[in-house]
Tab-separated table of C-alpha atoms and ligand atoms in Angstrom:
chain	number	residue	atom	x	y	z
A	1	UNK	CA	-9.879	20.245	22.839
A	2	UNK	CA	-10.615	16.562	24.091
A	3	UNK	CA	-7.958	15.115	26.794
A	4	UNK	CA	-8.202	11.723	25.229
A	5	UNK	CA	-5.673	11.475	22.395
A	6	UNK	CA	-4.513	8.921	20.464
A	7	UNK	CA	-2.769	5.594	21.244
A	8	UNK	CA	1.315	5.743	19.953
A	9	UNK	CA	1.685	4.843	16.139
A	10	UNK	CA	-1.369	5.785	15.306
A	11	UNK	CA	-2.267	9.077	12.990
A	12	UNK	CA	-5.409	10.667	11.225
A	13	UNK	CA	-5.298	11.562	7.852
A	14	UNK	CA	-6.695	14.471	7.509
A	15	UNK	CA	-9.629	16.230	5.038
A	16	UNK	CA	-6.341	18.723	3.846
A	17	UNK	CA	-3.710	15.406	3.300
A	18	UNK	CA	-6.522	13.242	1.853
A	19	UNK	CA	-5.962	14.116	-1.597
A	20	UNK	CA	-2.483	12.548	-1.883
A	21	UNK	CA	-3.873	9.051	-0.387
A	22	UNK	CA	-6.798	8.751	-3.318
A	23	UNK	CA	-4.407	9.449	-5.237
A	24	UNK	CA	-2.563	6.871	-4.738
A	25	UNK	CA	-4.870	4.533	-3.981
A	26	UNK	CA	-6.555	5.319	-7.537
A	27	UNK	CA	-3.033	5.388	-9.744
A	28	UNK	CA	-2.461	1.579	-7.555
A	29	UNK	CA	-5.457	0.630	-9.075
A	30	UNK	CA	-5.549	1.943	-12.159
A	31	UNK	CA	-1.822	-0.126	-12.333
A	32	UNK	CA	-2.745	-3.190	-10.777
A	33	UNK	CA	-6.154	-3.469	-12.942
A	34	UNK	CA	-4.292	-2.678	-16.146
A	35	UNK	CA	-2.148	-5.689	-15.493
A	36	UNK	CA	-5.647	-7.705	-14.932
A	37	UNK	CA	-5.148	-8.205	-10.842
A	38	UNK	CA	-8.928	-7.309	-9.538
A	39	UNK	CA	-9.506	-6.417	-5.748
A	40	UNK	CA	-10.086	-7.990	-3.315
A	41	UNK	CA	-10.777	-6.969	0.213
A	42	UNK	CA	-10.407	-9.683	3.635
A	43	UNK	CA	-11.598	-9.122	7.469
A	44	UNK	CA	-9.260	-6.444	9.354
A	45	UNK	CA	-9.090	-9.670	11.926
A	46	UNK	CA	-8.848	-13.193	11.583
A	47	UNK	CA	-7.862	-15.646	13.823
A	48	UNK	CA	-4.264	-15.463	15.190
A	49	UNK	CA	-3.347	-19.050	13.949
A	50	UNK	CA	-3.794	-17.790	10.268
A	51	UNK	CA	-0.753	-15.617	11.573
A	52	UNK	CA	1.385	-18.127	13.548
A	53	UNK	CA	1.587	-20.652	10.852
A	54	UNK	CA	1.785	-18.054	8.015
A	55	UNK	CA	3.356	-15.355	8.883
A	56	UNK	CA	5.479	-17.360	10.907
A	57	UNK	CA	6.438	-18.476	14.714
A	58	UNK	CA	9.533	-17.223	14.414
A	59	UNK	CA	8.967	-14.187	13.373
A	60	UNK	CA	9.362	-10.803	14.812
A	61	UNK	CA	5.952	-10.223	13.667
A	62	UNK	CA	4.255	-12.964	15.642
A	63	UNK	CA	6.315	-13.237	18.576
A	64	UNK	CA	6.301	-9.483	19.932
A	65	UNK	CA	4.107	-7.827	17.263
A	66	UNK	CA	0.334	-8.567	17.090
A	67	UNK	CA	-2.711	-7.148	18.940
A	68	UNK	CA	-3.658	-10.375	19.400
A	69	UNK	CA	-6.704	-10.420	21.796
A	70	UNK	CA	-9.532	-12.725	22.944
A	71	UNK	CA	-13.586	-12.834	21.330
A	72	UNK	CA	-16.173	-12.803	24.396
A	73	UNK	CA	-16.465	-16.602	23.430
A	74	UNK	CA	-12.879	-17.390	24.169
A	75	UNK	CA	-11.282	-17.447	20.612
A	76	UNK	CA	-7.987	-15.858	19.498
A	77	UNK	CA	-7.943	-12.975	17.389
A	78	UNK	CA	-5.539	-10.665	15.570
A	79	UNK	CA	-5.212	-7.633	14.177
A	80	UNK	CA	-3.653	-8.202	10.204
A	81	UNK	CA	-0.347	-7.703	10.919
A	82	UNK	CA	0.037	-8.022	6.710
A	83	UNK	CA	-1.952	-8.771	3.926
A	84	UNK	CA	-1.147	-11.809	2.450
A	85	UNK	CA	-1.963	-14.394	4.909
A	86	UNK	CA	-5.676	-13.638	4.990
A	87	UNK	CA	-5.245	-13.612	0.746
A	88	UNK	CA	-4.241	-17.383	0.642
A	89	UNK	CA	-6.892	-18.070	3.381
A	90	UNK	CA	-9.688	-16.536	1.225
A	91	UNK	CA	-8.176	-18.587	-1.955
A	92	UNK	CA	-8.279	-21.492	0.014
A	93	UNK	CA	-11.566	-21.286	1.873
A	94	UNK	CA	-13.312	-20.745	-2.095
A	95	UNK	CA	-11.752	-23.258	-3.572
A	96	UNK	CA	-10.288	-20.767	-6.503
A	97	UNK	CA	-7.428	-23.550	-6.957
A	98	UNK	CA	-9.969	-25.831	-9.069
A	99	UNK	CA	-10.540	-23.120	-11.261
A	100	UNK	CA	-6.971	-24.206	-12.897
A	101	UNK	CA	-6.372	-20.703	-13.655
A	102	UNK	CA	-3.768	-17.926	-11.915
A	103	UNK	CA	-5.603	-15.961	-9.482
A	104	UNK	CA	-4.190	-12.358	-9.475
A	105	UNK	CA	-5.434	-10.228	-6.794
A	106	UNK	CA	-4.584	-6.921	-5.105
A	107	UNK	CA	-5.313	-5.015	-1.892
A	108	UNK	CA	-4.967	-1.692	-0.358
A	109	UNK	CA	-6.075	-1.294	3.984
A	110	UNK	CA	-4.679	-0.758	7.028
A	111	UNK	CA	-2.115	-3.062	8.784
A	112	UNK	CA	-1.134	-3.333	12.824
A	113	UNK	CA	2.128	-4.291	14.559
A	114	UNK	CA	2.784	-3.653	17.948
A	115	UNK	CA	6.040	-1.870	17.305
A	116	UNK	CA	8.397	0.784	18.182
A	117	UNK	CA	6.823	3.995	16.602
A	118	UNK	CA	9.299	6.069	14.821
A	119	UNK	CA	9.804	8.227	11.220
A	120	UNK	CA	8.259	6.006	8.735
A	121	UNK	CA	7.465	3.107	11.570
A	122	UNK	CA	3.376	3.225	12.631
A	123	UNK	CA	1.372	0.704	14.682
A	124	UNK	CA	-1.568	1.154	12.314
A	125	UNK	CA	0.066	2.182	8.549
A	126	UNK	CA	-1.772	1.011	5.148
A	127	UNK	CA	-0.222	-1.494	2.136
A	128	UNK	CA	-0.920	-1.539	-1.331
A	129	UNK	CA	-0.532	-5.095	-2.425
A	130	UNK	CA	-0.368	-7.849	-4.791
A	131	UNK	CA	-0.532	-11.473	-4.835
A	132	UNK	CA	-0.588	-13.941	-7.401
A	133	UNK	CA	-1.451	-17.555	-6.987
A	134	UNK	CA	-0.684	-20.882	-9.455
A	135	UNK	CA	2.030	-19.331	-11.379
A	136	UNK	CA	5.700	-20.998	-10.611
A	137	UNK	CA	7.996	-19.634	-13.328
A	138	UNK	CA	9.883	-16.871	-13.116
A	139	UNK	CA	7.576	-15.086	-15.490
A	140	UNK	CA	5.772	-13.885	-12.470
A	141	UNK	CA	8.553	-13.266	-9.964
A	142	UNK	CA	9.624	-10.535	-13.021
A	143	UNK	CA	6.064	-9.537	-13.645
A	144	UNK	CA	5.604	-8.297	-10.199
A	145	UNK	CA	8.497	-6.607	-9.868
A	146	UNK	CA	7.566	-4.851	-13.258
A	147	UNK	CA	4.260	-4.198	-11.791
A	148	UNK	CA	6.178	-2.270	-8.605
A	149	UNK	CA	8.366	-0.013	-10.602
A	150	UNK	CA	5.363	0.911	-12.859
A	151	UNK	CA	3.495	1.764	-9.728
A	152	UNK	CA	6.518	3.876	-8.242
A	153	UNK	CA	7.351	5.338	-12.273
A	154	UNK	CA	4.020	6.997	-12.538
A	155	UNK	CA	4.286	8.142	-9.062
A	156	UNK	CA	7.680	10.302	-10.537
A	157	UNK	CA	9.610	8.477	-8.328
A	158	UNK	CA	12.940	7.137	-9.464
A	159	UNK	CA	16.563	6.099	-8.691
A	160	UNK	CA	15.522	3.756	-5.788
A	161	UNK	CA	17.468	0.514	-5.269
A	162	UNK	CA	16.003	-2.781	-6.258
A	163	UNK	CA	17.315	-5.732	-4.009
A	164	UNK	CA	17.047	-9.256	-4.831
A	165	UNK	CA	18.133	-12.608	-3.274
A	166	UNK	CA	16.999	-16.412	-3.677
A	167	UNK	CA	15.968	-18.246	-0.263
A	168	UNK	CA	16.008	-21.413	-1.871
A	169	UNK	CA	13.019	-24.245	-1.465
A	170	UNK	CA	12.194	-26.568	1.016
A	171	UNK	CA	14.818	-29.456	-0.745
A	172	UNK	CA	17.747	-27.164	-0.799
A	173	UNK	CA	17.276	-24.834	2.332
A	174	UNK	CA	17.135	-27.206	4.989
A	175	UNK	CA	21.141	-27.253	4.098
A	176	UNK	CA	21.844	-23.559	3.684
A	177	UNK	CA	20.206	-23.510	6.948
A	178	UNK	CA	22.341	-26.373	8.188
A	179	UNK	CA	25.577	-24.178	7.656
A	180	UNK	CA	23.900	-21.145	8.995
A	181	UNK	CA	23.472	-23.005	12.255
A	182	UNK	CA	27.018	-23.955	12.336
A	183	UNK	CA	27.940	-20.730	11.724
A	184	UNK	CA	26.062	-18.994	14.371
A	185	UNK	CA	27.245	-22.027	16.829
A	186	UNK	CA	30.614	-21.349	16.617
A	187	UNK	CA	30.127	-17.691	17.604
A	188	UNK	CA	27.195	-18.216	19.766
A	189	UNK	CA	29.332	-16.780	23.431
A	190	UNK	CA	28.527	-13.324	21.306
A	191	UNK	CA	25.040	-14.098	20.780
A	192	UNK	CA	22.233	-12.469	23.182
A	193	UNK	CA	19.800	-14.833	24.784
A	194	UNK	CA	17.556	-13.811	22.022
A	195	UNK	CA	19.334	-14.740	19.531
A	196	UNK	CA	20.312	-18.068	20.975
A	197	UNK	CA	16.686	-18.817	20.960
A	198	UNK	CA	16.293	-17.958	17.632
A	199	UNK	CA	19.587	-19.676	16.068
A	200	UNK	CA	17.666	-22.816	17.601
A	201	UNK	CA	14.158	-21.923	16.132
A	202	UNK	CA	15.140	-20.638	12.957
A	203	UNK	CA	18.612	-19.527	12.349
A	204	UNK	CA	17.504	-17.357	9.113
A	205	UNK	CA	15.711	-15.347	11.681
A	206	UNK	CA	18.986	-14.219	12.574
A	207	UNK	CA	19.675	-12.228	9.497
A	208	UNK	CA	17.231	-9.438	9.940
A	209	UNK	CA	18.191	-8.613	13.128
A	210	UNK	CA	18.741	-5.524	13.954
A	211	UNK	CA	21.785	-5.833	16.585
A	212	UNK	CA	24.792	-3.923	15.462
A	213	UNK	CA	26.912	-7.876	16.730
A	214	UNK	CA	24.554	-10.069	14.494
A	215	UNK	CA	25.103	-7.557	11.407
A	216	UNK	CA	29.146	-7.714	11.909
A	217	UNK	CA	28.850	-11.461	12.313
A	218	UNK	CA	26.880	-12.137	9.513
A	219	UNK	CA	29.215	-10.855	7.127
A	220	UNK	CA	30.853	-13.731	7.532
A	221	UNK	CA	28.313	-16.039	7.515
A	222	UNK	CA	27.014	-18.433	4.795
A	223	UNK	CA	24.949	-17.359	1.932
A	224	UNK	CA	21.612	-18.670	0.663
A	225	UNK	CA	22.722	-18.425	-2.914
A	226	UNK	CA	25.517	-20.681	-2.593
A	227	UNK	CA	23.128	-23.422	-1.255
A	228	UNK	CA	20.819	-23.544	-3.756
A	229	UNK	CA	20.070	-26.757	-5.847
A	230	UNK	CA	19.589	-26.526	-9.909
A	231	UNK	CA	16.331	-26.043	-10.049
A	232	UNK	CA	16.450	-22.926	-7.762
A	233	UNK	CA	19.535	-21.637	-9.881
A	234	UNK	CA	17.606	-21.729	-12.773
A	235	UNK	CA	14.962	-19.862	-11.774
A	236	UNK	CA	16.794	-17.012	-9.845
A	237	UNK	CA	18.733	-17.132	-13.116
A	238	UNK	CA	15.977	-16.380	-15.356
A	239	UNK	CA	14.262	-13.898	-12.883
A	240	UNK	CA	17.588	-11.633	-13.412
A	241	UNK	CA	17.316	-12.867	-17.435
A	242	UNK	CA	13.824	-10.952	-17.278
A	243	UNK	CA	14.660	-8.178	-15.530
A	244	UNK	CA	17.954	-7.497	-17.730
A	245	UNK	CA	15.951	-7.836	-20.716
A	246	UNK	CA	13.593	-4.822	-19.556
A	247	UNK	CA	16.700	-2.661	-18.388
A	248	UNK	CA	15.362	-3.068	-15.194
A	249	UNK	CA	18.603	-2.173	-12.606
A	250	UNK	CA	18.578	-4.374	-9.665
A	251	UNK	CA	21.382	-5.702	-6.977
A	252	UNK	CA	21.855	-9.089	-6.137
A	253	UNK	CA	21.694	-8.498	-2.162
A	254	UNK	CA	22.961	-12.077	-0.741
A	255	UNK	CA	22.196	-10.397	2.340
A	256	UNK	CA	18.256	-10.469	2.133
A	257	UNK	CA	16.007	-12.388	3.997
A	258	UNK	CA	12.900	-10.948	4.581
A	259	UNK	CA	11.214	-11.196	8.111
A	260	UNK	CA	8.075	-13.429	7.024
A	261	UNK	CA	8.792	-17.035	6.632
A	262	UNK	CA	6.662	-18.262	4.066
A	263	UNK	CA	8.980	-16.869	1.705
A	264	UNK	CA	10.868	-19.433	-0.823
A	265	UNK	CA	13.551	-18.888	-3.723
A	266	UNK	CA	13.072	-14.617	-4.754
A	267	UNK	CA	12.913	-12.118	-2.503
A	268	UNK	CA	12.790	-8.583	-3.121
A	269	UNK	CA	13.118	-4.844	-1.904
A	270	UNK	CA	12.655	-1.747	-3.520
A	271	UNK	CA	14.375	1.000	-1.282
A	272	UNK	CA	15.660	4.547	-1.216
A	273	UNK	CA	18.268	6.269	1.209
A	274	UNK	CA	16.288	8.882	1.592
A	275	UNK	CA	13.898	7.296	4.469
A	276	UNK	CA	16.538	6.954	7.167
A	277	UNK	CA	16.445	3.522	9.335
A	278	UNK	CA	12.911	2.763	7.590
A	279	UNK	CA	14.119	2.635	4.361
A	280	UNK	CA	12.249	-0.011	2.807
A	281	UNK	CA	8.980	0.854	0.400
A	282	UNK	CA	8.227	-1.876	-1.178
A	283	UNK	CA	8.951	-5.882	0.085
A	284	UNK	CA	8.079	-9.281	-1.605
A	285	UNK	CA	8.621	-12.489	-2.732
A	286	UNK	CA	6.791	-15.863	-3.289
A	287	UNK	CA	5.743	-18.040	-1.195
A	288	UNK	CA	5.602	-21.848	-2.405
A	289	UNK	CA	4.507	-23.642	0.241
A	290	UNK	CA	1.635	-21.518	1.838
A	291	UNK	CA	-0.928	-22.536	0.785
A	292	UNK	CA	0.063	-26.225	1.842
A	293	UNK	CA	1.343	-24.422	5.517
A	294	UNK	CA	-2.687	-24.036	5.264
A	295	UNK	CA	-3.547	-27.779	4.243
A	296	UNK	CA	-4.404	-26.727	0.726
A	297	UNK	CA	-3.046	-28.167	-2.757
A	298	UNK	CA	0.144	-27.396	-3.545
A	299	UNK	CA	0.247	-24.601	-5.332
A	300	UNK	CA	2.684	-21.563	-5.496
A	301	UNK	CA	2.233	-17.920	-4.731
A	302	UNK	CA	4.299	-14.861	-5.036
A	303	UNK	CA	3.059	-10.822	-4.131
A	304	UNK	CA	4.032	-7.321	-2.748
A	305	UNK	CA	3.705	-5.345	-0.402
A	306	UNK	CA	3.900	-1.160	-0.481
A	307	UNK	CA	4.232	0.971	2.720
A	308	UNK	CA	1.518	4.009	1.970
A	309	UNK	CA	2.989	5.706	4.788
A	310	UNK	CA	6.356	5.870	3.421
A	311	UNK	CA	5.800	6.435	-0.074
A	312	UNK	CA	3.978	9.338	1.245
A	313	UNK	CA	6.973	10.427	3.504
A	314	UNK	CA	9.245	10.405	0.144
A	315	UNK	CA	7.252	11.803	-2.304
A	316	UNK	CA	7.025	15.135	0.523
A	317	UNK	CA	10.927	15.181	0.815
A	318	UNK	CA	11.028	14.935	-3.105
A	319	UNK	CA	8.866	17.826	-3.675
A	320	UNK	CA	6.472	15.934	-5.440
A	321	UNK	CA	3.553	17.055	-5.253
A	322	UNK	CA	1.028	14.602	-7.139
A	323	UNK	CA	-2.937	15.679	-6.963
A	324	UNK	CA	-6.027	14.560	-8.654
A	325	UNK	CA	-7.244	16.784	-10.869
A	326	UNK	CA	-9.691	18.598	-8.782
A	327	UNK	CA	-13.202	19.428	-10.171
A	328	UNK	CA	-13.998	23.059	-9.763
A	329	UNK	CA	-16.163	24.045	-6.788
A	330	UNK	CA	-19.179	26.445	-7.821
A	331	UNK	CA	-20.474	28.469	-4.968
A	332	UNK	CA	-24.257	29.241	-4.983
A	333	UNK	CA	-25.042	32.990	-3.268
A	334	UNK	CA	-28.795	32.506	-2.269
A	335	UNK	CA	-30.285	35.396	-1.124
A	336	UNK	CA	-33.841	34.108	0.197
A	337	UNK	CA	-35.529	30.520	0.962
A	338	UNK	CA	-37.220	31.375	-2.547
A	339	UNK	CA	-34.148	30.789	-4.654
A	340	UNK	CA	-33.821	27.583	-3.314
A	341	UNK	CA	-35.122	25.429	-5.563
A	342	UNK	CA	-33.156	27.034	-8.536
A	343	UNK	CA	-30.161	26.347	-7.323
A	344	UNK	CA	-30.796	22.712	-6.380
A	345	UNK	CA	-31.935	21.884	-9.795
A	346	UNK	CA	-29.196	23.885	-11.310
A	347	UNK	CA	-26.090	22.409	-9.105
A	348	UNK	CA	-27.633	18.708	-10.040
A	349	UNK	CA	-26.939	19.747	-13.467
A	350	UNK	CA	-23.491	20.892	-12.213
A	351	UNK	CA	-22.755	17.839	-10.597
A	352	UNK	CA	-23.463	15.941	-13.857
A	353	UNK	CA	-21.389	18.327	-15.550
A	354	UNK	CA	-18.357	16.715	-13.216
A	355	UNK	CA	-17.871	20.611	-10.783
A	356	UNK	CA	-18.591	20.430	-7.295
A	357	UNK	CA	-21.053	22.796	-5.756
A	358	UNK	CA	-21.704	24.514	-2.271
A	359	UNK	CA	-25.219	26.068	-1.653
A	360	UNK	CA	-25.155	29.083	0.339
A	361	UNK	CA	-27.245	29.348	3.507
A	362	UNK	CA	-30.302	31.515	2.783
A	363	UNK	CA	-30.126	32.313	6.704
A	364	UNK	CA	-26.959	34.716	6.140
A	365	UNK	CA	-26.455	37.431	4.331
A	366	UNK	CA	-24.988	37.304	0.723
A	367	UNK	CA	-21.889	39.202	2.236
A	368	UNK	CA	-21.016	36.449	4.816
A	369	UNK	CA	-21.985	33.752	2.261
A	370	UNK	CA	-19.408	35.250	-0.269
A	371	UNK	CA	-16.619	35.802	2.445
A	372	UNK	CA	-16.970	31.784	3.524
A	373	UNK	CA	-17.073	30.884	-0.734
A	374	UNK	CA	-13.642	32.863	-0.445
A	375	UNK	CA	-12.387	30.881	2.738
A	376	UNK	CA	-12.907	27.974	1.415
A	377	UNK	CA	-11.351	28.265	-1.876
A	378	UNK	CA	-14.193	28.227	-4.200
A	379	UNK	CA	-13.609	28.621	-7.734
A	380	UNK	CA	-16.846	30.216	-9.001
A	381	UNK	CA	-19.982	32.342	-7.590
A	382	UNK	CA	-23.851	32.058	-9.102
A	383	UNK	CA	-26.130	34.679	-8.046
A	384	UNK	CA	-29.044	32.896	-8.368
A	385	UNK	CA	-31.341	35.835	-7.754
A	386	UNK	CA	-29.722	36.835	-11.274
A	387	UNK	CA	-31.491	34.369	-12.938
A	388	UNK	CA	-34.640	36.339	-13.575
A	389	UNK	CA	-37.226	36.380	-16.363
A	390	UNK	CA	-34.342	36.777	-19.258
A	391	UNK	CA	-32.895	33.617	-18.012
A	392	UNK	CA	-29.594	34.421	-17.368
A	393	UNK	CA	-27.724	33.677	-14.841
A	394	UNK	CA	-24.381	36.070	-13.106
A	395	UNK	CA	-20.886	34.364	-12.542
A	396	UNK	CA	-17.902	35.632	-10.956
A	397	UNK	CA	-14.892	33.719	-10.691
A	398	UNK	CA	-13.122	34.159	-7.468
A	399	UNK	CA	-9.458	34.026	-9.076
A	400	UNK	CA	-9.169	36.737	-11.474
A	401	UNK	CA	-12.247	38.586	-9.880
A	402	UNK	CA	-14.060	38.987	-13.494
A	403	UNK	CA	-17.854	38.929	-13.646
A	404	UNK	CA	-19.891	38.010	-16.750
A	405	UNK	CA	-24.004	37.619	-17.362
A	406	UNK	CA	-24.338	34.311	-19.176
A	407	UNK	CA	-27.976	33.142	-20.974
A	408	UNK	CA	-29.023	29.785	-19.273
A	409	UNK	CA	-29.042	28.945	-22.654
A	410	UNK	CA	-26.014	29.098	-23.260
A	411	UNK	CA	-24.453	27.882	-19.930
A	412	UNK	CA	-23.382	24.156	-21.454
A	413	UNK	CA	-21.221	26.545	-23.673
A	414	UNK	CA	-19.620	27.986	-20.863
A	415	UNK	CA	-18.814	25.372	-18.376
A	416	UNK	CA	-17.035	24.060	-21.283
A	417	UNK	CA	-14.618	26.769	-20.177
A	418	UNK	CA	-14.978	26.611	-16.575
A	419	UNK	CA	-13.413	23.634	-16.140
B	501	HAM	P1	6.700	-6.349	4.817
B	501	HAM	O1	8.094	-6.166	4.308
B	501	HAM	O2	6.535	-6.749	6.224
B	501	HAM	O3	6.013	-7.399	3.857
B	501	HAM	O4	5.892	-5.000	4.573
B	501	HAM	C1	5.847	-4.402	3.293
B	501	HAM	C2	5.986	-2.893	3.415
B	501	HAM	O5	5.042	-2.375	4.350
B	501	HAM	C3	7.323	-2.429	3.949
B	501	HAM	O6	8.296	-2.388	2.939
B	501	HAM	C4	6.984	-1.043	4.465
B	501	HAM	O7	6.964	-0.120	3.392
B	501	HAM	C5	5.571	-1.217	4.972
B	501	HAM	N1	5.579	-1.404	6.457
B	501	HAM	C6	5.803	-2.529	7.165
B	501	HAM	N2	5.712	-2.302	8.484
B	501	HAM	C7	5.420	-0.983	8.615
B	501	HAM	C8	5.179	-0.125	9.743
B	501	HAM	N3	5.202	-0.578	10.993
B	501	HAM	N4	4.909	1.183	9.501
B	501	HAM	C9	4.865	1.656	8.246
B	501	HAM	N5	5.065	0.899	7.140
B	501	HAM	C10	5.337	-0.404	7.323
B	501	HAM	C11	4.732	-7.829	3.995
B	501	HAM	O8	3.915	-7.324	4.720
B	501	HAM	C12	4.375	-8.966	3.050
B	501	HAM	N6	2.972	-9.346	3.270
B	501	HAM	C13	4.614	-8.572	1.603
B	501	HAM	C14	4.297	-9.651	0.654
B	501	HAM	C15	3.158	-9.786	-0.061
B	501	HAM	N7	5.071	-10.684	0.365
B	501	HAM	C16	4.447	-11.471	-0.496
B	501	HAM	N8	3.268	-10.945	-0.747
């Protein structure tokens, strides 16, 4: 037993739980590549003003969040406190914009933020993502959502609550925000010092707080969706067009904001109740003026984000219990050094043959061998000293306890049935 520990918010995932992960990881792929996004994977760290200007000053995130810490040359670095920053950098620093094409990508790694540790709430937990660059129709705010519900369908999960809202763009916001300041101003004796600061940074800020007096007062307070010019009607318009078209159930939440803010016009959540105070899974939106934040073109973006963590937490309290198909595992009992070399030809045959294999240890007795090809659950025992001049090999499988002498011959035959 070591005395050193862990850090708070941090967790292994263990050889036993690792099964569930892959297999989510593989059915996010599988999803994301069938809708041609291809992978892409960016630096764990990156320099924190990728973050500041991204992400966004006023944000939770990047003013009490990041581990944020100096190179031994001097230079700012940070953690990813999300995926999509270091995305648009990587589109950016390649140039994919002259292309002239959409660039669809996705992403699945670990994330940091320094924050309070709780059910659901880690200071290292993993996304699954999306992002999609140089597409500004709707098309894409519905495709993405589709792409979501796909992801959570195949994972059997259902009945979760789709959330969606319109921030507006940079023409039309600057006046929702305008009222939103007002707002806030003429209750500010109730506001903390906190939230004083942030009314006069960035008053949306104030919308995802978390203090019990902000969510009373904002009730009452103004609503994006009643700020927002034509063009941003339109599209938040279509966007629910789409999504009624594919029966896809969603609520207009007026009430969502987001924490990030790059986000412009939709804005999305995909939640369930059963989660507690962390109740979002999935969060997203687009993003129109990032890339620009970053000097590039202008050119829109939209993505994803998926909590691994949490979709793990739910599928457990579901019951759902979603495993990759595992190969069979083929124990080989080897008697003496001699037999050796039989059963490393024959398990590379195995291994083609898509079972796994375990070669006993020649140094301990067949009894011991057989008792650890029990403990660890294996599905099958060769006795390779079987295989003698007749060329046949003995099999027992460790489930039903039946035995049978099989010509190597005629072994193809019988995997066939093994599997
Ligand atoms: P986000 O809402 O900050 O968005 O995170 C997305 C998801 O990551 C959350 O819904 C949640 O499931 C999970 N998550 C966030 N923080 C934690 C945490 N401390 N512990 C466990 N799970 C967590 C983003 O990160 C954006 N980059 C999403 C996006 C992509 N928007 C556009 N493109």
């Amino acid at each position: 037993m070591t005395n050193i520990g862990l850090p708070r918010g941090v967790q292994d995932i263990m050889p036993e739980e690792v099964d569930i992960w892959q297999f989510i990881e593989e059915t996010a792929r599988e999803i994301f590549e069938s809708y041609n996004y291809k992978e892409i994977r960016t630096p764990i760290f990156e320099f924190t003003e990728l973050f500041v200007k991204g992400t966004g000053d006023t944000t939770d995130i990047v003013i009490k969040e990041m581990y944020t810490f100096l190179d031994k040359k001097g230079r700012s670095l940070t953690l990813r406190p999300e995926g999509t920053p270091g995305v648009v950098r990587a589109y950016l620093m390649n140039k994919i914009y002259s292309n002239n094409i959409p660039w669809k990508v996705y992403y699945i790694g670990p994330m940091f933020r320094y924050e309070r540790p709780q059910a659901g709430r880690y200071r290292q937990f993993h996304q699954l993502g999306i992002e999609v660059l140089g597409i500004k129709d709707p098309i894409a705010d519905f495709e993405i959502i589709k792409i979501a519900l796909d992801f959570l369908q195949r994972l059997k999960l259902s009945n979760l609550e789709i959330d969606i809202n319109s921030l507006g763009c940079i023409k039309c916001r600057p006046y929702y925000k305008e009222a939103l300041k007002e707002y806030f101003f003429s209750v500010q004796e109730e506001l903390s010092e906190i939230d004083k600061d942030r009314l006069k940074r960035n008053p949306l800020r104030l919308l995802d707080s978390k203090d019990e007096n902000i969510i009373k007062l904002k009730e009452k307070a103004p609503q994006s969706l009643d700020y927002l010019c034509e063009e941003c009607k339109e599209h938040f318009e279509k966007v629910k067009n789409y999504l009624d078209m594919d029966n896809i159930n969603y609520k207009v939440n007026p009430k969502l904001v987001r924490g990030l803010d790059y986000y412009t016009r939709t804005v999305f959540e995909i939640s369930t109740n059963l989660l507690g105070a962390q109740n979002a899974i999935v969060g997203g939106g687009r993003y129109d003026n990032l890339v620009e934040t970053y000097g590039g073109p202008s050119i829109p973006g939209l993505g994803f984000a998926i909590g691994m963590e949490r979709l793990i937490i739910l599928l457990s309290k579901l019951g759902i219990n979603l495993k990759n198909k595992d190969k069979k595992l083929i124990y080989f009992l080897i008697p003496e050094d001699k037999y050796l070399k039989t059963a490393i030809d024959l398990s590379q045959y195995l291994i083609e043959k898509k079972f796994k294999i375990n070669i006993g240890n020649p140094n301990t007795s067949l009894k011991n061998q057989l008792k650890i090809a029990n403990k660890i659950g294996a599905d099958y025992v060769f006795f390779v000293d079987s295989i003698t001049n007749e060329n046949k090999i003995k099999i027992k499988n460790l489930s039903t306890g039946e035995e049978k002498i099989i010509p190597l011959n005629e072994l193809s035959l019988e995997l066939e049935t093994m599997i």
